[in-house]
Coordinates of C-alpha atoms in Angstrom, one line a residue:
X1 CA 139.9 89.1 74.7
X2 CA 137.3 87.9 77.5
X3 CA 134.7 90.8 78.5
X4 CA 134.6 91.5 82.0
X5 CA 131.1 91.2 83.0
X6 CA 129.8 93.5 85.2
X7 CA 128.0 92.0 88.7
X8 CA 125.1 94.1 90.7
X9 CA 124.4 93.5 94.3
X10 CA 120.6 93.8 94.7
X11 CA 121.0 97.2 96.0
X12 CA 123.0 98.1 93.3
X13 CA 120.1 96.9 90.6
X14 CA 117.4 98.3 92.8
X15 CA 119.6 101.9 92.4
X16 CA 120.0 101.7 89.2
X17 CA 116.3 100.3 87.7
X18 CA 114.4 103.4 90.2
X19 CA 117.4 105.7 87.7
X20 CA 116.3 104.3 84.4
X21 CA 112.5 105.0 85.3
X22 CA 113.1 108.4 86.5
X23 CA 115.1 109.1 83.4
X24 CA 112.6 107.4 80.8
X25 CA 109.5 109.6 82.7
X26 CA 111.2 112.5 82.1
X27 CA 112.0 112.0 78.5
X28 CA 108.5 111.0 78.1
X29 CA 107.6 114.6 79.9
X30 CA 109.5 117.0 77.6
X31 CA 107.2 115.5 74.5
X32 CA 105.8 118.4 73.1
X33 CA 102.1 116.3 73.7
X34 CA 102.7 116.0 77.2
X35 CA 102.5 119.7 78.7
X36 CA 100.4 122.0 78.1
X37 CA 103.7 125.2 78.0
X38 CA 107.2 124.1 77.6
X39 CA 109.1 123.1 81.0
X40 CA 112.8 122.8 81.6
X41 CA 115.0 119.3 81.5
X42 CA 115.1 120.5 85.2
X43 CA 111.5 120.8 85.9
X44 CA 110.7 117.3 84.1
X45 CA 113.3 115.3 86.0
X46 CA 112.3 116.7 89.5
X47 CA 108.7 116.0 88.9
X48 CA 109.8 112.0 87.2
X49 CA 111.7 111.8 90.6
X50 CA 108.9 112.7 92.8
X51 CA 106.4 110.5 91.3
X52 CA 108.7 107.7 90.9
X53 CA 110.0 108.0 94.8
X54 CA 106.1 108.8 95.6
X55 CA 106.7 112.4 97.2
X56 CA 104.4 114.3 95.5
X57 CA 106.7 117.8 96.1
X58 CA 106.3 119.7 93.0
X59 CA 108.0 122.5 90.8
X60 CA 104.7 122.6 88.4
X61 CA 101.1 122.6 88.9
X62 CA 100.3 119.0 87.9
X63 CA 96.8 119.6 86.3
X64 CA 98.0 122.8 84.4
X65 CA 101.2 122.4 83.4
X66 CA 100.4 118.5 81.9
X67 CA 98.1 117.0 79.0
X68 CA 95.9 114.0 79.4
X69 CA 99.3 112.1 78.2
X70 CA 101.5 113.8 80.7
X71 CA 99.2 113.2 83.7
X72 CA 98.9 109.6 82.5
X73 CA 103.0 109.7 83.1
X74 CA 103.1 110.8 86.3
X75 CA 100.3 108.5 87.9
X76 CA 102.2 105.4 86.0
X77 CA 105.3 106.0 87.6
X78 CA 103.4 106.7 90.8
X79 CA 102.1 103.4 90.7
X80 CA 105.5 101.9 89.8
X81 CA 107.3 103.7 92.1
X82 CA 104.7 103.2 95.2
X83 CA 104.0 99.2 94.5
X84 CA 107.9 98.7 93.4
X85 CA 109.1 98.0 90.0
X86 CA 110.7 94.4 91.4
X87 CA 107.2 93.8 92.4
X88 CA 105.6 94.6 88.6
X89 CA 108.8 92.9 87.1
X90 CA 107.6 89.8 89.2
X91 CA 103.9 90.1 87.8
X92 CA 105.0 90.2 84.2
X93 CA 107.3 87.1 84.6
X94 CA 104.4 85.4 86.2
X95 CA 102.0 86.4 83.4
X96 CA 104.6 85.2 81.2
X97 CA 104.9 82.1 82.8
X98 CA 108.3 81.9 83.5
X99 CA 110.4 80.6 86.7
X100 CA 111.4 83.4 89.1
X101 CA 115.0 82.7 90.5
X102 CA 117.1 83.6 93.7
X103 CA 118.5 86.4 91.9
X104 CA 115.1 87.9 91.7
X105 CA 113.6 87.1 95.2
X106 CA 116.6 88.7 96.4
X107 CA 115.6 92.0 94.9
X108 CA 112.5 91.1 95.8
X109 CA 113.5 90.9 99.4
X110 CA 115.4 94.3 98.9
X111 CA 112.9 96.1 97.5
X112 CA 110.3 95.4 99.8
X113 CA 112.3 95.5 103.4
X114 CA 112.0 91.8 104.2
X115 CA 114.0 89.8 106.6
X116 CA 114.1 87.0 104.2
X117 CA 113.6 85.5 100.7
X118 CA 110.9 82.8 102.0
X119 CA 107.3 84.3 101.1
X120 CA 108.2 87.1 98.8
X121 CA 106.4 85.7 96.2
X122 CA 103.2 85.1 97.8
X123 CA 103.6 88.5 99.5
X124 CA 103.5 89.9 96.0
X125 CA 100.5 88.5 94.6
X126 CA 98.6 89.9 97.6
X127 CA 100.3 93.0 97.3
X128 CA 98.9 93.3 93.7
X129 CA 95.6 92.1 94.7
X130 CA 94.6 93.9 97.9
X131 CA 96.3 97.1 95.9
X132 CA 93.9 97.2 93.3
X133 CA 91.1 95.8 94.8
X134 CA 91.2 98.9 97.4
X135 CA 92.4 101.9 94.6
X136 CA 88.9 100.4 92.6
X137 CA 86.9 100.7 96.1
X138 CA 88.2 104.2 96.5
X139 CA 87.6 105.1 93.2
X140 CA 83.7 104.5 93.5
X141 CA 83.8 106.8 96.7
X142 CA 85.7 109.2 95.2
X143 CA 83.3 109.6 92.5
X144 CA 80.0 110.2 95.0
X145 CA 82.2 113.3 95.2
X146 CA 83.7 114.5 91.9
X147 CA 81.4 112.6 89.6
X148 CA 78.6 115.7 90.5
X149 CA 80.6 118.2 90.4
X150 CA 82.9 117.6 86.8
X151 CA 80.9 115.2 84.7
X152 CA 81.2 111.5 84.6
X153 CA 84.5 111.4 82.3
X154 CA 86.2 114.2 84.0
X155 CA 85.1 112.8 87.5
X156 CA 86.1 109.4 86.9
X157 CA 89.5 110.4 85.6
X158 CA 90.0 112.8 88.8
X159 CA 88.7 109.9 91.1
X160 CA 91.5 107.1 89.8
X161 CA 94.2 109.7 89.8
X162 CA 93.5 110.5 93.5
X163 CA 93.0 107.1 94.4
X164 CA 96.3 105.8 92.8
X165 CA 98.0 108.7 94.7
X166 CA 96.7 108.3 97.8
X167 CA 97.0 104.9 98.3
X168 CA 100.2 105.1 96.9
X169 CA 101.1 107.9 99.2
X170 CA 102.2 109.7 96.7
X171 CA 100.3 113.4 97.6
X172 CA 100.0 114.1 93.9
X173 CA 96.9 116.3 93.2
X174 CA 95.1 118.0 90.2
X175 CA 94.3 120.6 92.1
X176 CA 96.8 123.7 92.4
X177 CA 95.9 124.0 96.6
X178 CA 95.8 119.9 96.7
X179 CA 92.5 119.3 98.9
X180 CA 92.2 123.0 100.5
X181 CA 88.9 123.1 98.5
X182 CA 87.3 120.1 100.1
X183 CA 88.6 120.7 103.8
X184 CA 84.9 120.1 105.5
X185 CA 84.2 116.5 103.0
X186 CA 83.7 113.8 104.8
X187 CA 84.4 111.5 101.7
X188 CA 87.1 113.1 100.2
X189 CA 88.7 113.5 104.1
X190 CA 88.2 109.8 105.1
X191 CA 88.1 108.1 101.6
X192 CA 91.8 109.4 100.9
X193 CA 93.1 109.1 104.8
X194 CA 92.1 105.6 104.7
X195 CA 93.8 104.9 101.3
X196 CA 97.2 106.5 102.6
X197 CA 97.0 105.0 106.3
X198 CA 96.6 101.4 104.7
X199 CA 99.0 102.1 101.9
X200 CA 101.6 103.5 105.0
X201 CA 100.9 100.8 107.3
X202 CA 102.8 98.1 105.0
X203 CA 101.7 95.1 102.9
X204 CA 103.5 92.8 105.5
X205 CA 100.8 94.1 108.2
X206 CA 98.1 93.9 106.3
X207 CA 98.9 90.4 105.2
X208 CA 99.2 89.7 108.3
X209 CA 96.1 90.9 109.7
X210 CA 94.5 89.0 107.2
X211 CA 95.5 85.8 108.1
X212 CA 95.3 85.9 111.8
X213 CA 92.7 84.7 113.5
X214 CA 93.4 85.8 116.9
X215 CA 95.4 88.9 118.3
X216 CA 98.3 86.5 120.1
X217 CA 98.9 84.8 115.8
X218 CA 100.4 88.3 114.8
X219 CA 103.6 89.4 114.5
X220 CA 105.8 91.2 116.6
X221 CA 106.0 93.9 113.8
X222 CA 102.1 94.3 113.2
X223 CA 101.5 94.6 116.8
X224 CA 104.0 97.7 116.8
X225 CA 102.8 99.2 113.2
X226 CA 99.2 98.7 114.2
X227 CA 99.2 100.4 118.1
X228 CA 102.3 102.6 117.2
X229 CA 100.4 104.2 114.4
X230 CA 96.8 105.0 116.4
X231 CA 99.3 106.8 119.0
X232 CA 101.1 108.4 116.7
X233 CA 97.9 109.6 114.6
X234 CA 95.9 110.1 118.1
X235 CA 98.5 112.0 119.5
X236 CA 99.1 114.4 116.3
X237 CA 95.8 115.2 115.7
X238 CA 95.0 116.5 119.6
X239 CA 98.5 118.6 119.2
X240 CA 97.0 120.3 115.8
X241 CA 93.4 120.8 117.3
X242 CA 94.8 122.9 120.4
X243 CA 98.2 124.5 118.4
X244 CA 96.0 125.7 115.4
X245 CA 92.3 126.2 117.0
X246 CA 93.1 130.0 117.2
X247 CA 94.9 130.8 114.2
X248 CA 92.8 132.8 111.8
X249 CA 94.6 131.3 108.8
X250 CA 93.4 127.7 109.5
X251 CA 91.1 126.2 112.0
X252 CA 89.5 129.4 113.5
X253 CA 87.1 130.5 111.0
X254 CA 85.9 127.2 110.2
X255 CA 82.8 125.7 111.9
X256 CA 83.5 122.4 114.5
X257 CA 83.0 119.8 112.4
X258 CA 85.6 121.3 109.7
X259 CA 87.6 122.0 112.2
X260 CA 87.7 118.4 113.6
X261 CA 88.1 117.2 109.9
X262 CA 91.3 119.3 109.2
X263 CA 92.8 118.3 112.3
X264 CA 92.4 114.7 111.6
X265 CA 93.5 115.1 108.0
X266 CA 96.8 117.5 108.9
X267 CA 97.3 114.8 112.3
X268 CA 97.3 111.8 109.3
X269 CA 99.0 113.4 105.7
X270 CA 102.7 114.1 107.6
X271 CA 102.8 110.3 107.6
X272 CA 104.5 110.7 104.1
X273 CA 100.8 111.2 102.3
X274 CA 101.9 114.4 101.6
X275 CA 97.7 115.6 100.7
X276 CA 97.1 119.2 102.7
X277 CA 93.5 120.9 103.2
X278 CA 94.8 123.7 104.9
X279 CA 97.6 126.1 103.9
X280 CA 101.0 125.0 105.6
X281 CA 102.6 128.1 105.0
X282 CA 100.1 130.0 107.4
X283 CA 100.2 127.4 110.1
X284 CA 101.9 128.0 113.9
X285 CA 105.7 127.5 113.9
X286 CA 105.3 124.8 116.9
X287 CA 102.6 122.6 114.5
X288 CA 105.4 122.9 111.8
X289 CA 108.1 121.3 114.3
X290 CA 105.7 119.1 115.0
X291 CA 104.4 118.2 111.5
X292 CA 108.8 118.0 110.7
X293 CA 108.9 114.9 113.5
X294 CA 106.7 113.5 112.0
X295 CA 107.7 113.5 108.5
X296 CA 110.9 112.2 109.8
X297 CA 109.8 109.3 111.5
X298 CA 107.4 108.3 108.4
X299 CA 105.8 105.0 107.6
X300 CA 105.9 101.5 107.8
X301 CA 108.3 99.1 106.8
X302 CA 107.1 97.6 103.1
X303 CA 105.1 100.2 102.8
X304 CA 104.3 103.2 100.2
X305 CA 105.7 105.2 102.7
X306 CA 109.1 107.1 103.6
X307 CA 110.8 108.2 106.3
X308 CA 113.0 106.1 108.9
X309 CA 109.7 104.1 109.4
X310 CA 107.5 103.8 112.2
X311 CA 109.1 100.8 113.6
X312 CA 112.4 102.6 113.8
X313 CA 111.5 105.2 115.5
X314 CA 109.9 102.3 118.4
X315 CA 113.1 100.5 118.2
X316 CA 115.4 103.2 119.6
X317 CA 112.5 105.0 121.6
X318 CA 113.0 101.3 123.7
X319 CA 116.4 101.2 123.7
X320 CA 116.8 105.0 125.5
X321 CA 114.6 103.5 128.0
X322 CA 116.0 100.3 128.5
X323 CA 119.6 102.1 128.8
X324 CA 118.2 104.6 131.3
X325 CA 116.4 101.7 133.5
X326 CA 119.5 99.3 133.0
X327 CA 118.4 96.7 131.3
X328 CA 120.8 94.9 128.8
X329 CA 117.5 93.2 127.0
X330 CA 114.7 95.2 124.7
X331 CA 111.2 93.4 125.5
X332 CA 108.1 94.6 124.3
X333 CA 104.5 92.3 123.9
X334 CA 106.4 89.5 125.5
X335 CA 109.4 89.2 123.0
X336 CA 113.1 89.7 123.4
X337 CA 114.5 92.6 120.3
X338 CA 117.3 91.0 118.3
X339 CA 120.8 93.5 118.8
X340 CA 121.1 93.2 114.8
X341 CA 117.9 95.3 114.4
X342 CA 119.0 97.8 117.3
X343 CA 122.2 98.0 115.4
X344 CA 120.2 98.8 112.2
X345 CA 118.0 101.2 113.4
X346 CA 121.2 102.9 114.7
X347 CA 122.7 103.0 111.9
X348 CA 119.9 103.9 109.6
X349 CA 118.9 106.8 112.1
X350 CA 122.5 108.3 111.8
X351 CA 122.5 107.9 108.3
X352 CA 119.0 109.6 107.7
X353 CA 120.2 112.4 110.3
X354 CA 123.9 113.3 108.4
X355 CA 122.0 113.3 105.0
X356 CA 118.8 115.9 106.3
X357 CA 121.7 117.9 107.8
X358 CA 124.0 117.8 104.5
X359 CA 121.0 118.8 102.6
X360 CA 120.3 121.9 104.9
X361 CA 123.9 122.8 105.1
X362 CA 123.8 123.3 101.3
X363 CA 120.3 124.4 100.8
X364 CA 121.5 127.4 103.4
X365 CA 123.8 128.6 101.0
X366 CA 121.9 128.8 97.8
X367 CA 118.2 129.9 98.9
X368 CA 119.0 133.5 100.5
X369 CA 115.5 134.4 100.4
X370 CA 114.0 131.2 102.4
X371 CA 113.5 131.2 106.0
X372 CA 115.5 128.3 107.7
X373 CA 112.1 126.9 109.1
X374 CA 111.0 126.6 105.5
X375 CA 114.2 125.0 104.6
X376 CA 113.9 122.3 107.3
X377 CA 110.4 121.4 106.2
X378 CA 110.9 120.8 102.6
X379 CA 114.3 118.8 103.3
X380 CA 112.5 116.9 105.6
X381 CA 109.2 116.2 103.6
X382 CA 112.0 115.4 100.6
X383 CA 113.9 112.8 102.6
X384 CA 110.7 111.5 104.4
X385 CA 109.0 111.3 100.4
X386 CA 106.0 113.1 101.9
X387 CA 105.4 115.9 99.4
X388 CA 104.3 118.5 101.9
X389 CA 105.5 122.1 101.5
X390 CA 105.3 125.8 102.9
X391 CA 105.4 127.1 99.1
X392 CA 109.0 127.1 98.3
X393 CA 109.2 123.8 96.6
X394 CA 108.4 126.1 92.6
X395 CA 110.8 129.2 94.0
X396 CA 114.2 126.6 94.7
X397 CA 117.0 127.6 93.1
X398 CA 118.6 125.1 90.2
X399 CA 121.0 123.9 93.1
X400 CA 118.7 123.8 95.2
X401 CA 116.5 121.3 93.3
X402 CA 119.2 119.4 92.2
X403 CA 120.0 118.9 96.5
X404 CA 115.7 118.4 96.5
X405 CA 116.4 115.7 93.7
X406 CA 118.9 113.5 95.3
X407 CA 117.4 113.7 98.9
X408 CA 114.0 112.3 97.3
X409 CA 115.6 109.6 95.9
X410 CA 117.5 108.6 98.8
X411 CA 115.0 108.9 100.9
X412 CA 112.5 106.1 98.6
X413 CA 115.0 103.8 98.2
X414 CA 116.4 104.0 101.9
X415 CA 119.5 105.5 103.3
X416 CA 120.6 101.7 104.3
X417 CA 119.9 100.3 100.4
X418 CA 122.1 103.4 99.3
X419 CA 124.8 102.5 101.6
X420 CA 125.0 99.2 100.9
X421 CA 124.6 99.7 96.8
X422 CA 128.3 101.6 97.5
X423 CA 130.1 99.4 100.1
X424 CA 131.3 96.6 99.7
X425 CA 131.0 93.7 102.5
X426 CA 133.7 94.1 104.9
X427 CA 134.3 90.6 106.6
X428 CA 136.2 90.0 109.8
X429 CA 138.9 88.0 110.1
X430 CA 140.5 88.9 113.4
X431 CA 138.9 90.2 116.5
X432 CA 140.6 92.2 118.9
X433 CA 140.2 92.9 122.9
X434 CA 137.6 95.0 124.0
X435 CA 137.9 97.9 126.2
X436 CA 135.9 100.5 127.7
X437 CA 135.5 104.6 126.6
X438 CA 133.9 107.2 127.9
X439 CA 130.5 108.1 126.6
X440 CA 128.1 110.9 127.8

């Protein structure tokens, strides 16, 4: 009797390789050498999940509740998880020296958000390249700092953790308050910013940046990552300056330049870095809406980063105002928008909207004791894989990490790539007459 074989789609594959990693992490977590007091099958696939989809939301403190072994875990499958596992499966087959097919630059293709299959390959090496190059450059910096104060073994180890975190905007910290302690250091502040603003900008952009010589040789995308993104971070950190300057449990007892710091660093860490220095449980309701917007709209395409991506959010932000000024075309920097990437960012807007509102429907009926402001933030910072929390993230009820669980791992892999992994291609035959409805 012939097997039936069965056939993945690349989205399919991409699913189900980001649910054998999250399942081998946690295995590897409930080792008795790998925490320092017993956790719960629970507890160990919630944290696997969140370094795997780079979050960095978690049910345990990271340096207390894990060995040497068990840290060594987590920051592995942060580095998988951020870089992409097609991307490291690609390395391996190169150091191997074998032939990398179709099959695999498709996946390649889907994993990293490309438009096509042509330069994957090439985009990879650089990827691998520029990663390390800038996690070892951050280390050193990182070590001015922590090298002092813990020792040369202990500061070193503390340094690459942070650095693989960071960069992989993963938000991940030994520390029980994450960076609360170093809110006024100018190294730790701008050494981990500038790993998580490159890592969030995406490899496409950088690789691009790299190879032009002249502003007019980039790409329509980097122009919008790269002036969308000082905005965005420009804007945010002059709302947090004036919404927090007066709240005593944040940026009023601290001196100016500390001030300026934690402005800058809470403006930049919503971008799904998910690294705080200042308490977001104590912070003004209208910075938390504002911090929520900006978990939701996230990164960059091809990036470590989450969220509906930057470019996104520029997409239908241009096609409200084209619609209100009448316009049937989407120009910006010169260049007509294709209606297939309107469509998309449509669809993956809709898509990323029904599953944050799913989430909170649910999470409103098994955390009675939460505020719904609380609730919003950490489905939010789940879906946008940021890793920022008001303190409820350890309280969560089992439900209510299972519903923390799923959102995370949507939101890494992409509301679209989920969608697709479970339709099937629908192709049409027949097309019908159009007519008008109503709308508005």
């Amino acid at each position: 009797m012939k097997q039936k074989v069965i056939r993945l789609s690349p989205p399919q594959l991409l699913v189900v390789t980001f649910l054998f990693f999250i399942i081998l992490g946690m295995g590897m977590l409930k080792l008795p050498f790998a925490t320092t007091e017993q956790i719960s099958w629970l507890d160990a696939l919630f944290t696997t999940t969140s370094a795997m989809t780079v979050t960095g939301l978690a049910v345990v403190d990271t340096g207390g509740a894990f060995t040497l072994f068990g840290e060594v875990v987590v920051m592995s499958l942060i580095q998988i998880g951020g870089l992409g596992i097609m991307s490291f499966a690609v390395l391996i087959f190169m150091m191997l020296g074998k032939k990398i097919g179709f099959k695999e630059r498709l996946l390649l293709q889907q994993a990293l958000n490309q438009t096509s299959v042509g330069g994957v390959i090439k985009l990879v090496k650089y990827l691998f390249i520029f990663s390390f190059i800038v996690e070892g450059f951050a280390l050193l910096l990182l070590a001015t700092e922590w090298v002092p104060e813990f020792g040369w073994k202990r500061g070193l180890y503390v340094s690459i953790f942070h650095s693989i975190s960071a960069f992989n905007n993963a938000g991940f910290s030994l520390f029980p308050d994450s960076l609360m302690g170093y809110v006024g250091s100018p190294i730790i502040n701008l050494t981990i910013s500038f790993l998580f603003i490159l890592g969030g900008i995406g490899f496409t952009v950088l690789v691009d940046l790299w190879k032009s010589k002249t502003i007019r040789q980039l790409s329509l995308h980097t122009k919008i990552m790269v002036l969308g993104t000082f905005i965005i971070n420009v804007i945010a950190f002059m709302m947090i300056f004036v919404l927090e300057y007066n709240n005593p449990n944040t940026l009023a007892q601290l001196p100016l330049p500390d001030k300026l710091f934690a402005s800058y660093f809470q403006a930049v860490t919503p971008r799904t870095a998910g690294f705080n220095s200042l308490d977001y449980g104590s912070m003004e309701r209208s910075t938390l809406l504002f911090t929520i917007l900006l978990m939701f709209i996230g990164a960059g395409s091809a990036s470590t980063g989450g969220g509906i991506k930057l470019t996104t959010f520029v997409v239908i932000s241009l096609s409200m105002i084209a619609f209100l000024k009448e316009k049937k075309d989407i120009r910006i920097f010169r260049r007509t928008i294709d209606q297939a990437h309107i469509f998309k960012a449509l669809a993956l807007s809709m898509i990323s909207v029904l599953l944050v509102f799913t989430a909170l429907f649910f999470l409103e009926m098994t955390e009675h004791d939460v505020s719904f402001l609380s609730i919003v933030f950490e489905v939010v910072s789940a879906f946008g894989t940021v890793g920022l929390s008001m303190g409820i993230t350890g309280s969560l009820s089992i439900a209510g990490k299972w519903i923390i669980i799923i959102v995370m791992f949507a939101g890494k892999l992409g509301p679209l790539t989920l969608a697709f992994s479970l339709s099937r291609p629908d192709k049409e035959k027949i097309r019908y007459p159009k007519e008008d409805i109503l709308t508005g």
